Coordinates of C-alpha atoms and ligand atoms in Angstrom, one line a residue:
M1339 CA -127.6 -55.0 -71.4
D1340 CA -124.1 -54.8 -70.4
A1341 CA -123.2 -53.9 -66.6
V1342 CA -122.6 -50.2 -67.3
S1343 CA -125.7 -49.4 -69.3
R1344 CA -127.8 -51.6 -66.9
R1345 CA -126.8 -49.5 -64.0
V1346 CA -127.3 -46.3 -65.8
F1347 CA -130.9 -47.5 -66.7
L1348 CA -131.5 -48.3 -63.2
K1349 CA -130.3 -44.8 -62.0
Y1350 CA -132.5 -43.2 -64.6
A1351 CA -135.5 -45.4 -63.7
A1352 CA -134.9 -44.3 -60.1
A1353 CA -134.8 -40.8 -60.9
A1354 CA -137.9 -41.0 -63.0
T1355 CA -139.8 -42.5 -60.1
V1356 CA -138.5 -39.7 -57.7
S1357 CA -139.2 -36.7 -59.9
G1358 CA -142.6 -38.0 -61.1
G1359 CA -142.1 -35.8 -64.0
L1360 CA -141.4 -38.2 -66.7
A1361 CA -144.8 -39.3 -67.4
V1362 CA -144.2 -40.9 -70.8
A1363 CA -141.5 -43.1 -69.3
C1364 CA -143.6 -44.2 -66.5
A1365 CA -146.5 -45.0 -68.6
S1366 CA -144.7 -47.2 -71.0
S1367 CA -142.6 -49.2 -68.5
P1368 CA -143.9 -51.3 -65.5
P1369 CA -143.7 -49.5 -62.2
Q1370 CA -140.3 -49.9 -60.4
P1371 CA -140.5 -52.0 -57.3
R1372 CA -139.7 -50.4 -54.0
F1373 CA -137.7 -52.4 -51.5
I1374 CA -137.5 -52.7 -47.7
T1375 CA -134.5 -51.3 -46.1
P1376 CA -132.6 -52.9 -43.1
A1377 CA -133.9 -49.7 -41.1
D1378 CA -137.5 -50.6 -41.6
P1379 CA -139.6 -51.1 -38.4
E1380 CA -140.8 -54.6 -39.4
I1381 CA -137.2 -55.9 -39.1
A1382 CA -137.0 -54.9 -35.4
A1383 CA -140.5 -56.3 -34.8
R1384 CA -139.8 -59.6 -36.1
D1385 CA -136.7 -60.0 -34.0
R1386 CA -138.6 -59.0 -30.8
A1387 CA -141.2 -61.6 -31.9
L1388 CA -138.8 -64.3 -32.1
A1389 CA -137.2 -64.0 -28.6
R1390 CA -138.1 -67.0 -26.4
S1391 CA -136.2 -65.9 -23.4
T1392 CA -135.0 -62.5 -21.8
A1393 CA -131.4 -63.9 -21.7
V1394 CA -128.7 -61.7 -23.3
V1395 CA -125.4 -63.4 -24.0
P1396 CA -122.5 -60.9 -24.1
M1397 CA -119.5 -61.3 -26.4
A1398 CA -116.6 -59.0 -27.2
L1399 CA -114.8 -59.4 -30.4
S1400 CA -111.7 -57.5 -31.1
A1401 CA -110.5 -57.7 -34.6
R1402 CA -106.8 -56.7 -34.8
P1403 CA -103.3 -57.5 -36.2
V1404 CA -101.7 -60.3 -34.2
T1405 CA -99.1 -63.2 -34.6
V1406 CA -100.8 -66.4 -33.9
D1407 CA -99.0 -69.9 -33.3
L1408 CA -100.5 -72.6 -35.7
G1409 CA -98.4 -75.4 -34.0
G1410 CA -94.9 -74.5 -34.5
V1411 CA -95.5 -72.1 -37.5
A1412 CA -96.0 -68.5 -36.7
A1413 CA -98.5 -66.5 -38.7
N1414 CA -98.9 -62.7 -38.8
T1415 CA -102.7 -62.3 -39.4
W1416 CA -105.7 -60.4 -38.4
A1417 CA -107.8 -62.4 -35.8
F1418 CA -110.2 -62.2 -32.7
G1419 CA -107.8 -63.4 -30.2
D1420 CA -104.3 -64.9 -29.9
V1421 CA -105.2 -68.0 -31.9
A1422 CA -106.2 -68.5 -35.6
V1423 CA -109.8 -69.3 -34.6
G1424 CA -112.2 -66.8 -33.0
P1425 CA -113.7 -67.9 -29.6
E1426 CA -116.7 -70.1 -29.7
I1427 CA -120.0 -68.5 -29.3
R1428 CA -122.7 -70.5 -27.6
L1429 CA -126.3 -69.7 -26.5
K1430 CA -129.6 -71.4 -26.6
A1431 CA -132.2 -71.0 -29.5
G1432 CA -134.3 -68.0 -28.7
E1433 CA -131.8 -66.1 -26.7
R1434 CA -130.3 -62.8 -27.7
L1435 CA -126.7 -62.4 -28.8
R1436 CA -124.9 -59.1 -27.9
A1437 CA -121.7 -59.1 -29.7
E1438 CA -119.5 -55.8 -29.4
V1439 CA -116.9 -55.9 -32.4
A1440 CA -114.1 -53.4 -31.9
N1441 CA -112.2 -52.9 -35.1
G1442 CA -108.5 -52.7 -34.5
L1443 CA -107.7 -53.4 -38.3
P1444 CA -106.2 -50.8 -40.5
V1445 CA -109.2 -51.2 -42.6
G1446 CA -113.1 -51.4 -42.4
T1447 CA -114.8 -54.6 -41.4
T1448 CA -118.0 -56.3 -40.7
I1449 CA -119.1 -59.6 -39.1
H1450 CA -121.6 -61.9 -40.6
W1451 CA -123.4 -64.6 -38.7
H1452 CA -123.4 -67.5 -41.2
G1453 CA -126.7 -69.4 -41.6
I1454 CA -128.7 -67.6 -39.0
A1455 CA -132.2 -66.2 -39.9
I1456 CA -131.1 -63.0 -38.2
R1457 CA -132.8 -59.6 -38.3
N1458 CA -131.5 -58.1 -41.6
D1459 CA -129.7 -54.8 -40.0
M1460 CA -127.5 -57.2 -38.0
D1461 CA -126.4 -59.6 -41.1
G1462 CA -123.1 -57.8 -41.4
V1463 CA -122.8 -57.3 -45.2
P1464 CA -121.1 -53.9 -46.1
V1465 CA -123.3 -51.4 -48.2
L1466 CA -126.2 -54.0 -48.2
T1467 CA -127.0 -54.0 -44.5
Q1468 CA -124.5 -51.6 -42.6
P1469 CA -121.6 -49.2 -43.4
P1470 CA -118.3 -50.9 -42.7
I1471 CA -117.1 -50.5 -39.1
A1472 CA -114.4 -47.9 -39.4
P1473 CA -110.8 -48.5 -38.1
G1474 CA -110.9 -47.6 -34.4
Q1475 CA -114.7 -47.8 -34.2
T1476 CA -116.9 -50.5 -32.5
F1477 CA -120.3 -51.8 -33.6
V1478 CA -122.8 -53.8 -31.4
Y1479 CA -124.5 -56.7 -33.2
E1480 CA -127.6 -57.6 -31.1
A1481 CA -130.2 -59.9 -32.3
V1482 CA -132.2 -63.1 -31.4
M1483 CA -130.7 -66.4 -32.6
P1484 CA -133.9 -68.1 -33.7
D1485 CA -132.8 -71.7 -34.6
P1486 CA -130.7 -74.4 -33.0
G1487 CA -127.8 -75.7 -34.9
T1488 CA -124.0 -75.5 -35.8
Y1489 CA -123.2 -72.2 -37.3
W1490 CA -120.3 -69.8 -37.6
Y1491 CA -119.3 -66.1 -37.9
H1492 CA -116.8 -64.4 -40.1
S1493 CA -115.9 -61.2 -41.6
H1494 CA -117.9 -60.3 -44.6
S1495 CA -115.4 -57.6 -45.9
G1496 CA -113.2 -58.1 -48.8
L1497 CA -110.8 -61.3 -48.4
Q1498 CA -110.7 -61.1 -44.6
L1499 CA -112.4 -64.3 -44.3
D1500 CA -109.2 -65.9 -45.7
R1501 CA -107.4 -64.5 -42.5
G1502 CA -108.2 -65.4 -39.0
L1503 CA -111.4 -63.4 -38.6
S1504 CA -113.8 -66.5 -38.2
G1505 CA -115.2 -68.8 -35.3
P1506 CA -117.8 -71.2 -34.5
L1507 CA -121.3 -70.2 -33.3
I1508 CA -123.3 -73.0 -31.6
I1509 CA -126.9 -72.5 -30.9
E1510 CA -128.2 -75.1 -28.4
D1511 CA -131.6 -76.7 -28.8
P1512 CA -133.3 -76.3 -25.3
N1513 CA -135.2 -79.5 -26.3
E1514 CA -132.1 -81.5 -27.6
G1515 CA -133.3 -84.9 -28.4
L1516 CA -129.7 -86.5 -29.1
R1517 CA -127.8 -88.1 -26.3
Y1518 CA -124.1 -88.1 -26.4
D1519 CA -121.2 -87.8 -23.8
H1520 CA -119.0 -85.2 -25.7
E1521 CA -119.5 -82.4 -28.3
W1522 CA -116.5 -81.6 -30.3
T1523 CA -116.3 -78.6 -32.7
V1524 CA -114.1 -79.4 -35.8
F1525 CA -113.4 -76.0 -37.3
L1526 CA -111.5 -76.4 -40.7
K1527 CA -109.5 -74.0 -42.5
D1528 CA -107.2 -73.5 -45.4
W1529 CA -104.3 -71.3 -44.3
M1530 CA -101.6 -69.1 -45.9
D1531 CA -102.1 -65.6 -44.3
G1532 CA -98.9 -64.2 -42.8
A1533 CA -97.0 -67.6 -43.2
T1534 CA -96.3 -67.1 -46.9
G1535 CA -98.2 -64.4 -48.0
T1536 CA -101.6 -62.8 -47.8
P1537 CA -105.0 -63.4 -49.5
D1538 CA -104.4 -60.3 -51.6
D1539 CA -101.3 -61.8 -52.9
V1540 CA -103.2 -64.9 -54.0
Y1541 CA -106.0 -62.8 -55.6
R1542 CA -103.2 -60.9 -57.4
E1543 CA -101.7 -64.2 -58.8
L1544 CA -105.2 -65.4 -59.8
T1545 CA -106.1 -62.4 -61.7
T1546 CA -102.7 -61.3 -63.2
G1547 CA -100.9 -64.6 -63.2
M1548 CA -98.1 -63.1 -61.1
G1549 CA -97.6 -63.6 -57.5
G1550 CA -95.8 -62.0 -54.6
M1551 CA -95.2 -58.3 -54.1
S1552 CA -96.1 -59.1 -50.4
G1553 CA -92.5 -58.2 -49.2
M1554 CA -92.1 -61.5 -47.6
P1555 CA -88.5 -62.4 -48.5
G1556 CA -87.9 -65.4 -50.4
M1557 CA -91.4 -66.5 -50.5
S1558 CA -93.1 -65.2 -53.6
G1559 CA -92.8 -62.6 -56.4
M1560 CA -89.0 -63.3 -56.9
P1561 CA -88.2 -61.9 -60.2
G1562 CA -87.6 -64.9 -62.6
M1563 CA -89.4 -67.2 -60.2
A1564 CA -91.0 -69.9 -62.6
G1565 CA -94.6 -71.0 -62.2
P1566 CA -97.5 -70.0 -59.8
Q1567 CA -96.9 -70.1 -56.1
Y1568 CA -100.8 -70.5 -55.2
M1569 CA -102.6 -71.4 -58.3
L1570 CA -103.9 -74.9 -58.1
T1571 CA -103.0 -76.4 -61.5
D1572 CA -103.6 -79.9 -61.2
G1573 CA -106.3 -80.6 -58.5
T1574 CA -109.3 -82.7 -59.5
S1575 CA -112.3 -84.2 -57.6
A1576 CA -114.8 -86.8 -58.8
L1577 CA -117.3 -85.8 -56.3
L1578 CA -117.0 -82.2 -57.2
G1579 CA -117.4 -82.8 -61.0
G1580 CA -113.9 -82.2 -62.1
D1581 CA -111.9 -79.2 -60.9
A1582 CA -111.2 -79.2 -57.1
G1583 CA -110.5 -75.6 -56.6
D1584 CA -108.3 -72.4 -57.4
V1585 CA -105.7 -72.3 -54.7
K1586 CA -103.2 -74.4 -52.9
Y1587 CA -102.4 -73.5 -49.5
P1588 CA -99.4 -74.3 -47.4
Y1589 CA -101.3 -75.4 -44.4
Y1590 CA -104.7 -76.9 -43.5
L1591 CA -105.8 -76.4 -39.9
V1592 CA -108.4 -78.1 -37.5
N1593 CA -109.2 -75.6 -34.8
G1594 CA -106.3 -73.4 -35.8
R1595 CA -103.6 -76.1 -35.5
I1596 CA -101.6 -77.9 -38.3
P1597 CA -101.0 -81.7 -38.4
A1598 CA -97.5 -81.5 -36.9
D1599 CA -99.1 -80.4 -33.6
P1600 CA -102.8 -81.5 -33.7
P1601 CA -105.7 -80.8 -31.4
Q1602 CA -106.9 -83.7 -29.4
F1603 CA -110.3 -84.9 -28.3
A1604 CA -110.4 -87.3 -25.3
G1605 CA -113.0 -89.7 -24.3
K1606 CA -113.6 -93.3 -23.1
P1607 CA -114.1 -96.3 -25.3
G1608 CA -118.0 -96.7 -25.9
D1609 CA -118.5 -93.0 -25.4
R1610 CA -120.7 -91.2 -27.9
A1611 CA -119.4 -88.0 -29.4
R1612 CA -121.2 -85.3 -31.2
L1613 CA -119.1 -83.8 -34.1
R1614 CA -119.9 -80.3 -35.3
I1615 CA -117.9 -79.8 -38.4
V1616 CA -117.6 -76.3 -40.0
N1617 CA -115.8 -75.8 -43.4
A1618 CA -114.4 -72.2 -42.7
G1619 CA -112.0 -72.4 -45.7
A1620 CA -111.7 -69.9 -48.5
D1621 CA -111.2 -72.2 -51.3
T1622 CA -111.0 -75.7 -50.0
A1623 CA -113.6 -78.5 -49.9
F1624 CA -112.7 -80.9 -47.1
R1625 CA -113.4 -84.7 -46.9
V1626 CA -113.6 -85.7 -43.2
A1627 CA -113.3 -89.2 -41.7
L1628 CA -112.6 -90.6 -38.1
G1629 CA -110.1 -93.5 -38.8
G1630 CA -111.7 -96.8 -37.6
H1631 CA -115.1 -95.3 -37.1
E1632 CA -118.5 -95.0 -38.9
L1633 CA -120.4 -91.8 -38.7
T1634 CA -124.2 -91.2 -38.2
V1635 CA -124.9 -87.8 -39.9
T1636 CA -127.7 -86.1 -38.0
H1637 CA -127.7 -82.4 -39.3
A1638 CA -126.9 -80.5 -42.3
D1639 CA -126.2 -76.7 -42.1
G1640 CA -127.6 -76.9 -38.6
Y1641 CA -131.0 -78.6 -39.5
P1642 CA -131.9 -82.2 -38.5
I1643 CA -131.8 -84.7 -41.4
E1644 CA -133.1 -88.4 -41.2
P1645 CA -129.9 -89.9 -39.7
V1646 CA -127.6 -91.1 -42.6
R1647 CA -124.6 -93.6 -42.1
A1648 CA -121.4 -92.6 -43.6
D1649 CA -117.7 -93.3 -43.7
A1650 CA -116.7 -89.7 -44.5
L1651 CA -118.3 -86.3 -45.4
L1652 CA -117.4 -83.7 -48.2
L1653 CA -118.0 -80.2 -47.0
G1654 CA -117.8 -77.1 -49.4
M1655 CA -116.8 -73.8 -48.0
G1656 CA -119.5 -72.6 -45.7
E1657 CA -121.1 -75.9 -45.2
R1658 CA -121.6 -77.8 -41.8
Y1659 CA -122.4 -81.3 -40.7
D1660 CA -123.2 -82.8 -37.3
A1661 CA -122.3 -86.5 -36.8
L1662 CA -122.5 -88.9 -34.0
V1663 CA -119.7 -91.5 -33.4
T1664 CA -119.3 -94.2 -30.7
L1665 CA -115.8 -94.3 -29.8
E1666 CA -113.5 -97.3 -30.2
D1667 CA -110.6 -98.3 -27.9
G1668 CA -107.3 -96.5 -28.9
V1669 CA -106.0 -93.4 -30.6
F1670 CA -107.5 -92.4 -34.0
P1671 CA -106.7 -89.9 -36.7
L1672 CA -109.7 -87.4 -37.4
V1673 CA -108.7 -86.4 -40.9
A1674 CA -109.8 -83.5 -43.0
S1675 CA -108.4 -84.2 -46.5
A1676 CA -108.2 -80.9 -48.6
E1677 CA -110.1 -82.4 -51.6
G1678 CA -108.0 -82.6 -54.7
K1679 CA -105.0 -80.9 -53.0
N1680 CA -102.9 -83.8 -51.7
A1681 CA -102.8 -82.5 -48.3
R1682 CA -104.7 -82.7 -45.0
A1683 CA -105.7 -81.2 -41.7
L1684 CA -105.7 -83.4 -38.6
A1685 CA -106.9 -83.8 -35.1
I1686 CA -106.4 -86.8 -32.8
V1687 CA -109.2 -88.8 -30.9
R1688 CA -107.9 -90.6 -28.0
T1689 CA -109.7 -93.1 -25.6
G1690 CA -106.6 -95.0 -24.4
P1691 CA -102.7 -94.8 -24.2
G1692 CA -100.6 -95.4 -27.2
E1693 CA -98.6 -93.3 -29.9
R1694 CA -100.6 -90.8 -31.9
P1695 CA -100.8 -91.7 -35.6
P1696 CA -98.7 -89.9 -38.0
P1697 CA -99.9 -87.1 -40.0
D1698 CA -100.2 -89.2 -43.1
A1699 CA -101.7 -92.1 -41.6
P1700 CA -104.0 -94.1 -44.0
V1701 CA -107.5 -93.8 -43.4
A1702 CA -109.7 -96.1 -45.4
E1703 CA -113.1 -94.2 -44.6
L1704 CA -112.0 -91.4 -46.9
D1705 CA -112.6 -93.5 -49.8
G1706 CA -115.7 -95.2 -48.3
R1707 CA -119.5 -94.1 -48.4
I1708 CA -119.8 -90.3 -48.7
P1709 CA -123.3 -89.1 -48.8
M1710 CA -123.8 -85.6 -50.3
A1711 CA -126.5 -83.0 -49.2
W1712 CA -128.8 -84.2 -52.2
D1713 CA -128.7 -87.7 -50.7
M1714 CA -130.2 -86.5 -47.5
S1715 CA -133.8 -85.9 -46.4
V1716 CA -134.9 -83.3 -43.7
T1717 CA -136.9 -84.6 -40.8
E1718 CA -140.7 -84.5 -40.9
A1719 CA -140.8 -81.6 -38.4
D1720 CA -138.3 -79.4 -40.3
R1721 CA -139.7 -79.9 -43.8
L1722 CA -141.2 -76.9 -45.6
P1723 CA -145.0 -77.4 -45.8
R1724 CA -146.0 -78.4 -49.4
R1725 CA -147.3 -75.5 -51.5
E1726 CA -147.0 -74.0 -54.9
V1727 CA -143.9 -72.0 -55.9
T1728 CA -145.0 -68.5 -56.3
R1729 CA -141.7 -66.9 -57.3
A1730 CA -139.2 -68.6 -59.5
L1731 CA -135.7 -67.0 -59.6
D1732 CA -133.0 -68.4 -62.0
I1733 CA -129.5 -67.4 -60.8
R1734 CA -126.9 -68.1 -63.5
L1735 CA -123.4 -68.7 -62.4
T1736 CA -120.9 -67.5 -65.0
G1737 CA -117.2 -66.8 -65.2
S1738 CA -113.9 -68.4 -65.8
M1739 CA -110.4 -69.1 -64.6
S1740 CA -108.8 -67.2 -67.4
P1741 CA -109.5 -64.4 -67.5
Y1742 CA -110.2 -64.8 -63.7
T1743 CA -113.6 -63.3 -63.4
W1744 CA -116.8 -64.7 -61.7
S1745 CA -120.2 -63.2 -61.9
I1746 CA -124.0 -63.6 -62.0
D1747 CA -125.5 -63.8 -65.3
G1748 CA -122.3 -62.4 -66.8
I1749 CA -122.3 -59.5 -64.3
P1750 CA -119.7 -59.0 -61.6
F1751 CA -121.3 -57.7 -58.5
D1752 CA -120.7 -54.1 -57.8
P1753 CA -120.0 -53.9 -53.9
S1754 CA -120.9 -50.2 -53.8
S1755 CA -124.5 -50.7 -55.1
V1756 CA -127.4 -52.4 -53.5
E1757 CA -128.8 -52.5 -57.0
S1758 CA -126.2 -54.8 -58.3
N1759 CA -127.5 -58.2 -59.2
R1760 CA -130.6 -57.6 -57.3
L1761 CA -133.6 -59.9 -57.4
G1762 CA -137.2 -59.1 -55.7
V1763 CA -139.3 -61.3 -53.7
R1764 CA -142.5 -60.6 -51.5
S1765 CA -143.1 -61.5 -48.0
G1766 CA -145.1 -64.6 -47.8
E1767 CA -143.9 -66.1 -51.2
R1768 CA -142.6 -69.6 -51.7
V1769 CA -139.5 -68.9 -53.5
R1770 CA -137.5 -71.3 -55.8
I1771 CA -134.1 -70.4 -56.7
S1772 CA -132.7 -72.5 -59.5
W1773 CA -129.0 -72.1 -59.3
R1774 CA -127.8 -72.5 -63.0
N1775 CA -124.0 -73.2 -63.1
D1776 CA -122.7 -72.4 -66.6
T1777 CA -119.1 -72.8 -65.5
D1778 CA -116.5 -75.6 -65.5
M1779 CA -116.1 -75.4 -61.8
W1780 CA -118.2 -76.3 -58.6
H1781 CA -119.6 -73.4 -56.4
P1782 CA -120.8 -73.6 -53.0
M1783 CA -123.7 -71.0 -53.1
H1784 CA -124.9 -69.3 -49.9
L1785 CA -128.2 -67.4 -49.2
H1786 CA -128.2 -65.1 -46.2
G1787 CA -131.0 -64.8 -43.8
H1788 CA -132.9 -68.1 -44.8
T1789 CA -132.4 -71.8 -45.1
F1790 CA -133.9 -73.4 -48.2
Q1791 CA -134.8 -77.0 -48.9
L1792 CA -133.2 -79.2 -51.7
A1793 CA -135.8 -80.6 -54.0
E1794 CA -139.1 -81.9 -52.6
S1795 CA -137.9 -83.1 -49.2
G1796 CA -134.2 -82.8 -49.2
A1797 CA -131.9 -81.5 -46.5
R1798 CA -132.5 -77.9 -45.3
K1799 CA -129.5 -75.9 -46.0
D1800 CA -128.1 -72.4 -46.4
T1801 CA -125.0 -73.4 -48.5
V1802 CA -125.2 -75.8 -51.3
I1803 CA -122.6 -77.2 -53.7
V1804 CA -123.6 -76.6 -57.4
L1805 CA -121.7 -79.0 -59.6
P1806 CA -120.3 -77.7 -62.9
K1807 CA -122.9 -77.4 -65.7
A1808 CA -125.6 -78.6 -63.3
T1809 CA -128.7 -76.9 -62.0
M1810 CA -129.7 -77.2 -58.3
A1811 CA -133.4 -76.2 -57.4
T1812 CA -133.7 -74.9 -53.7
D1813 CA -136.9 -73.7 -52.1
F1814 CA -137.7 -71.3 -49.3
D1815 CA -140.3 -69.2 -47.7
A1816 CA -139.9 -65.5 -47.7
D1817 CA -140.4 -64.8 -44.0
N1818 CA -137.5 -62.6 -43.2
P1819 CA -137.9 -59.2 -44.6
G1820 CA -134.7 -57.3 -45.7
V1821 CA -131.9 -57.2 -48.3
W1822 CA -130.1 -60.6 -48.5
A1823 CA -126.9 -61.3 -50.0
Y1824 CA -126.5 -64.5 -52.0
H1825 CA -123.0 -65.4 -53.3
C1826 CA -120.4 -68.1 -54.0
H1827 CA -118.6 -69.0 -50.7
N1828 CA -115.4 -69.5 -52.5
S1829 CA -113.8 -66.1 -51.2
F1830 CA -111.9 -65.3 -54.5
H1831 CA -115.1 -66.1 -56.6
Q1832 CA -117.0 -63.8 -54.2
D1833 CA -114.6 -61.1 -54.3
S1834 CA -114.4 -61.2 -58.2
G1835 CA -118.2 -60.8 -58.3
M1836 CA -120.1 -63.9 -58.0
M1837 CA -122.7 -62.2 -55.7
G1838 CA -125.9 -60.4 -55.7
N1839 CA -128.9 -59.7 -53.3
I1840 CA -132.5 -60.8 -52.7
S1841 CA -134.4 -57.8 -51.6
Y1842 CA -138.0 -57.8 -50.3
E1843 CA -140.3 -55.6 -52.2
I1844 CA -142.9 -53.5 -50.4
Ligands
CU34 CU1 -117.6 -70.1 -56.9

């Protein structure tokens, strides 16, 4: 069935169920499942049961147009503060976050708390879990943050993630087992907004082949200008199975700064630092290494793994890794290379005097050992109990660069309909999603409200890289009722339609 006739069929089926008058249709087709809605009482009840403290951590976030300084480059963007990264939110697992979000943007917005097994009505997906927050309005997100780890928050409306509307969210473990002297958040971003154009210009170029129209003089859309401004035409990555991405950006940032004026982390030789690395990019995988150091990777997407030694890590959009490092004596480049894009983001780690390394300093570790999520194992304590899969979902990833369309099973997501690309599960089931990538590109696939486990005892994650023409099996327990988006975390693929939802049946 094509998209239109499928939608018509679903509407017809819903009407038949409601009216109850079409006995013939009902008798000859299986009963239509009914689904939980975000307003149902079990969603608030689960949240209350998860609280391990009476603490409520307040946070005020004001989304608005602002000019930020990227380190000598000004960008007119939409952000939560006066810098390109939103404020770091910190609380302890089991505490309640109360985030008051004021929308000062000219369009609607919502905030999603990425990776958190949050109560469904606070998940921040327009139409699926709430109406957009209208311009001038305020919405209060209030929910228990149940699990420790490195997470982040971002707008889930349109292409707003590709602006400044994101920030780190760190949930501390009340029983933290690791010992370290420093904790450094490394928040990675690809950036063009308000410097050379907007994400809408990029999307227009990807879908029509024509750039510009943003009104930014001399930058894009000049009549007769040859070749694409943003489309990545020559970026390859062996680790990602070929194609690196769709878009080349003018800037890549660590904590909102360009390499010409990098952020600096300071310590003493011999100190141990915990890196909390977040890829908040829209279309860039980052390869991260600290020159002259070995990493000990301890967490994937917030969940503990059996520690793995690494020279570098590759993060798809939405992924996070935590790593411990024992600091040498000197000044070192902490590099996030934009995979396949011949550019990098940079921070400096300093434990002594000396010149800071140049932005293009060679870093041998970038080509060293790079474990991927499927090489990692969850710790015994966090492993899903062994049991039979009771619900198998095949999610086929489809689409192409030309024409620029991305979809699920050939059907682009319709953001106005909760029925679009909807799959059902029931509470208590062990669900296996097989992500089947039929395309020539890699996709970082993200499921809301749950963490799945790769293979038998692989890493627990909420976002997983699915390589071209490959299938990735991920298991989770259906223990968080609601309507949960799943989508590619490439912003342009998501906006084009590589998205759907998993809904709990009643
Ligand atoms: Cu994708």
